[in-house]
């Protein structure tokens, strides 16, 4: 579904992505792991059209259609089904929960469909329904993450780019979020490209994983293989082999 080859992206004066190659198949969960500053967020931003791509190719294939991500308009990509759930959640704290969800469907003019999507999200995260008229800033960190995921789902993603869903969350809350991600993939067929510092949890649900370091993929393999790789264990899982 997604093919990225030799991607290079510059931020300020730094070439942050130097030569990034990865692939995500339709229906998969792919995990992109790596330490602080490795270029994970930069990768997702470049793929969703939020940062210019200097070199390399990035192609999205959906239902026989091909999108060149190196020159695509972000809104067109959202319409095609590429939705980005950004680092740090980026919810609008003064808007209500329902208003935040609606923003995820701002390209959708079909009010009945928007209502139906919202009902699906409320079924997935009942706490959001209970508090739908409250300001989003009053939600806990975990609930804000649910809202950020819900808002992304309002865009009806086929490929969902998720940047650090576990950031700042308690382990139990993270588990609940990861269970939801696994269900979204298994039951609704949403393809996921998941960026995580929590390498163990990400690789545990991933069909394939990529370890990024200094702007390039240093290791790639199945989630299981990477979990068992002594180098990955030492460097990213905090375990010594
Ligand atoms: N706006 C910016 N201008 C210049 N350099 C930037 C900018 N944002 C990030 N960088 C640099 O790009 C590099 C990669 O950053 P990026 O945010 O992609 O890393 P990351 O892997 O997501 O890290 P983290 O785990 O901390 O989120 C870092 O060296 C960072 O300092
Ligand atoms: Mg990041």
CSV table of N, CA, C and O and ligand atoms in Angstrom, one decimal, residues 10-17 34-45 51 87 163-164 167 195-197 212, ligand 1:
chain,number,residue,atom,x,y,z
A,10,UNK,N,14.8,17.6,4.6
A,10,UNK,CA,15.7,18.6,5.3
A,10,UNK,C,14.8,19.5,6.2
A,10,UNK,O,13.7,19.9,5.8
A,11,UNK,N,15.2,19.7,7.5
A,11,UNK,CA,14.5,20.6,8.3
A,11,UNK,C,15.5,21.7,8.8
A,11,UNK,O,16.6,21.3,9.4
A,12,UNK,N,15.3,22.9,8.6
A,12,UNK,CA,16.3,23.9,8.9
A,12,UNK,C,17.5,23.6,8.0
A,12,UNK,O,17.3,23.5,6.8
A,13,UNK,N,18.6,23.5,8.6
A,13,UNK,CA,19.8,23.2,7.8
A,13,UNK,C,20.2,21.7,7.9
A,13,UNK,O,21.2,21.3,7.3
A,14,UNK,N,19.4,21.0,8.6
A,14,UNK,CA,19.8,19.6,8.8
A,14,UNK,C,19.0,18.6,7.9
A,14,UNK,O,17.8,18.7,7.7
A,15,UNK,N,19.8,17.7,7.3
A,15,UNK,CA,19.2,16.7,6.5
A,15,UNK,C,18.7,15.6,7.5
A,15,UNK,O,19.6,14.9,8.0
A,16,UNK,N,17.5,15.7,7.9
A,16,UNK,CA,17.0,14.8,9.0
A,16,UNK,C,16.8,13.4,8.5
A,16,UNK,O,17.2,12.4,9.2
A,17,UNK,N,16.1,13.2,7.3
A,17,UNK,CA,16.0,11.9,6.7
A,17,UNK,C,17.1,11.8,5.7
A,17,UNK,O,17.1,12.6,4.7
A,34,UNK,N,12.6,3.9,17.2
A,34,UNK,CA,13.9,4.6,17.2
A,34,UNK,C,14.0,5.6,18.3
A,34,UNK,O,13.0,6.0,18.8
A,35,UNK,N,15.2,6.0,18.6
A,35,UNK,CA,15.3,6.9,19.8
A,35,UNK,C,15.0,8.3,19.4
A,35,UNK,O,14.6,8.7,18.3
A,36,UNK,N,15.0,9.2,20.4
A,36,UNK,CA,14.7,10.6,20.3
A,36,UNK,C,15.5,11.2,19.1
A,36,UNK,O,16.7,11.1,19.1
A,37,UNK,N,14.8,12.0,18.3
A,37,UNK,CA,15.5,12.7,17.2
A,37,UNK,C,15.9,11.9,16.1
A,37,UNK,O,16.6,12.4,15.2
A,38,UNK,N,15.5,10.6,16.0
A,38,UNK,CA,15.9,9.7,14.9
A,38,UNK,C,15.3,10.1,13.6
A,38,UNK,O,15.8,9.8,12.5
A,39,UNK,N,14.1,10.8,13.6
A,39,UNK,CA,13.4,11.2,12.4
A,39,UNK,C,12.0,10.5,12.2
A,39,UNK,O,11.5,10.6,11.1
A,40,UNK,N,11.5,10.0,13.3
A,40,UNK,CA,10.2,9.3,13.2
A,40,UNK,C,9.1,10.3,12.8
A,40,UNK,O,8.3,10.0,11.9
A,41,UNK,N,9.0,11.4,13.6
A,41,UNK,CA,7.9,12.3,13.3
A,41,UNK,C,8.1,13.0,12.0
A,41,UNK,O,7.1,13.2,11.2
A,42,UNK,N,9.3,13.3,11.6
A,42,UNK,CA,9.6,13.9,10.3
A,42,UNK,C,9.1,12.9,9.2
A,42,UNK,O,8.6,13.4,8.2
A,43,UNK,N,9.3,11.6,9.4
A,43,UNK,CA,8.8,10.7,8.4
A,43,UNK,C,7.3,10.8,8.2
A,43,UNK,O,6.8,10.9,7.0
A,44,UNK,N,6.6,10.8,9.3
A,44,UNK,CA,5.1,10.8,9.1
A,44,UNK,C,4.7,12.2,8.5
A,44,UNK,O,3.8,12.2,7.7
A,45,UNK,N,5.3,13.3,9.0
A,45,UNK,CA,5.0,14.6,8.4
A,45,UNK,C,5.2,14.7,6.9
A,45,UNK,O,4.4,15.2,6.2
A,51,UNK,N,5.6,18.2,5.2
A,51,UNK,CA,7.0,18.7,5.1
A,51,UNK,C,7.4,18.4,3.6
A,51,UNK,O,7.1,17.3,3.1
A,87,UNK,N,1.8,13.8,16.7
A,87,UNK,CA,2.5,13.7,18.0
A,87,UNK,C,1.9,14.8,18.9
A,87,UNK,O,1.6,15.9,18.5
A,163,UNK,N,1.4,9.0,15.6
A,163,UNK,CA,2.7,9.4,16.1
A,163,UNK,C,2.6,9.3,17.7
A,163,UNK,O,2.0,10.1,18.3
A,164,UNK,N,3.3,8.3,18.2
A,164,UNK,CA,3.4,8.1,19.7
A,164,UNK,C,2.1,8.1,20.5
A,164,UNK,O,2.0,9.0,21.4
A,167,UNK,N,2.5,8.3,24.4
A,167,UNK,CA,3.3,9.3,25.0
A,167,UNK,C,2.6,9.9,26.3
A,167,UNK,O,1.5,10.4,26.2
A,195,UNK,N,4.3,5.0,14.9
A,195,UNK,CA,5.6,5.5,15.5
A,195,UNK,C,5.5,5.4,17.0
A,195,UNK,O,4.6,5.8,17.6
A,196,UNK,N,6.5,4.8,17.6
A,196,UNK,CA,6.5,4.6,19.0
A,196,UNK,C,7.9,4.6,19.6
A,196,UNK,O,8.9,4.1,19.0
A,197,UNK,N,8.0,5.2,20.8
A,197,UNK,CA,9.2,5.0,21.6
A,197,UNK,C,9.0,3.8,22.5
A,197,UNK,O,10.0,3.2,22.9
A,212,UNK,N,14.6,3.0,13.0
A,212,UNK,CA,15.2,4.1,12.3
A,212,UNK,C,16.3,4.7,13.2
A,212,UNK,O,16.1,4.8,14.4
B,1,LIG,N1,11.3,22.4,13.1
B,1,LIG,C1,12.5,21.9,13.0
B,1,LIG,N2,13.6,22.6,12.5
B,1,LIG,C2,14.8,22.0,12.5
B,1,LIG,N3,15.1,20.8,12.9
B,1,LIG,C3,14.1,20.1,13.4
B,1,LIG,C4,12.8,20.6,13.5
B,1,LIG,N4,12.0,19.6,14.1
B,1,LIG,C5,12.8,18.6,14.4
B,1,LIG,N5,14.1,18.8,14.0
B,1,LIG,C6,15.2,17.9,14.1
B,1,LIG,O1,15.0,16.8,13.3
B,1,LIG,C7,15.5,15.6,13.9
B,1,LIG,C8,14.4,14.5,13.9
B,1,LIG,O2,13.3,15.0,14.6
B,1,LIG,P1,12.0,14.1,14.7
B,1,LIG,O3,11.0,15.0,15.5
B,1,LIG,O4,11.6,13.6,13.4
B,1,LIG,O5,12.4,12.9,15.6
B,1,LIG,P2,11.6,11.8,16.4
B,1,LIG,O6,12.3,10.5,16.0
B,1,LIG,O7,10.2,11.9,16.1
B,1,LIG,O8,12.0,12.0,17.9
B,1,LIG,P3,11.1,11.9,19.2
B,1,LIG,O9,11.1,10.5,19.6
B,1,LIG,O10,11.7,12.8,20.2
B,1,LIG,O11,9.7,12.4,18.9
B,1,LIG,C9,16.0,16.1,15.3
B,1,LIG,O12,17.4,16.1,15.2
B,1,LIG,C10,15.4,17.4,15.5
B,1,LIG,O13,16.2,18.2,16.2
